């Protein structure tokens, strides 16, 4: 992935070093543990949103995708949230 496509969550919020998947930033020593937990929770929510959307549960899928974006905003997550919103809006109740 080139630098222009990287999401801000892929960088240390203190020094902007690239995230290397460890709980301590290799450049500045910042504790990234909580960010890792948020990223993992957002990933789980996005996976659940994909599952819900595939099952035709559009409202639920939108809610899960929106929750994932609240936890950790990503470009792909925003696309998933918008898809869920669009599909949910098409439901006639």
GROMACS .gro file of C-alpha atoms in nm, residues 55-91:
model
   37
   55UNK     CA    1  -2.759  -1.213   0.513
   56UNK     CA    2  -2.990  -0.930   0.407
   57UNK     CA    3  -2.991  -0.768   0.753
   58UNK     CA    4  -2.924  -0.423   0.611
   59UNK     CA    5  -3.021  -0.214   0.913
   60UNK     CA    6  -2.806  -0.425   1.142
   61UNK     CA    7  -2.519  -0.416   0.894
   62UNK     CA    8  -2.534  -0.038   0.881
   63UNK     CA    9  -2.536  -0.011   1.261
   64UNK     CA   10  -2.235  -0.242   1.291
   65UNK     CA   11  -2.042  -0.057   1.019
   66UNK     CA   12  -2.121   0.278   1.182
   67UNK     CA   13  -1.998   0.142   1.516
   68UNK     CA   14  -1.677   0.027   1.351
   69UNK     CA   15  -1.624   0.375   1.210
   70UNK     CA   16  -1.679   0.523   1.556
   71UNK     CA   17  -1.412   0.291   1.697
   72UNK     CA   18  -1.160   0.340   1.413
   73UNK     CA   19  -1.234   0.536   1.099
   74UNK     CA   20  -1.095   0.390   0.778
   75UNK     CA   21  -1.166   0.449   0.410
   76UNK     CA   22  -1.284   0.092   0.358
   77UNK     CA   23  -1.496   0.116   0.673
   78UNK     CA   24  -1.659   0.432   0.545
   79UNK     CA   25  -1.742   0.257   0.217
   80UNK     CA   26  -1.898  -0.030   0.411
   81UNK     CA   27  -2.096   0.212   0.628
   82UNK     CA   28  -2.226   0.395   0.321
   83UNK     CA   29  -2.322   0.067   0.154
   84UNK     CA   30  -2.510  -0.039   0.467
   85UNK     CA   31  -2.683   0.297   0.486
   86UNK     CA   32  -2.784   0.279   0.120
   87UNK     CA   33  -2.915  -0.078   0.149
   88UNK     CA   34  -3.100  -0.002   0.472
   89UNK     CA   35  -3.267   0.301   0.315
   90UNK     CA   36  -3.412   0.079   0.044
   91UNK     CA   37  -3.608  -0.132   0.293
   0.00000   0.00000   0.00000
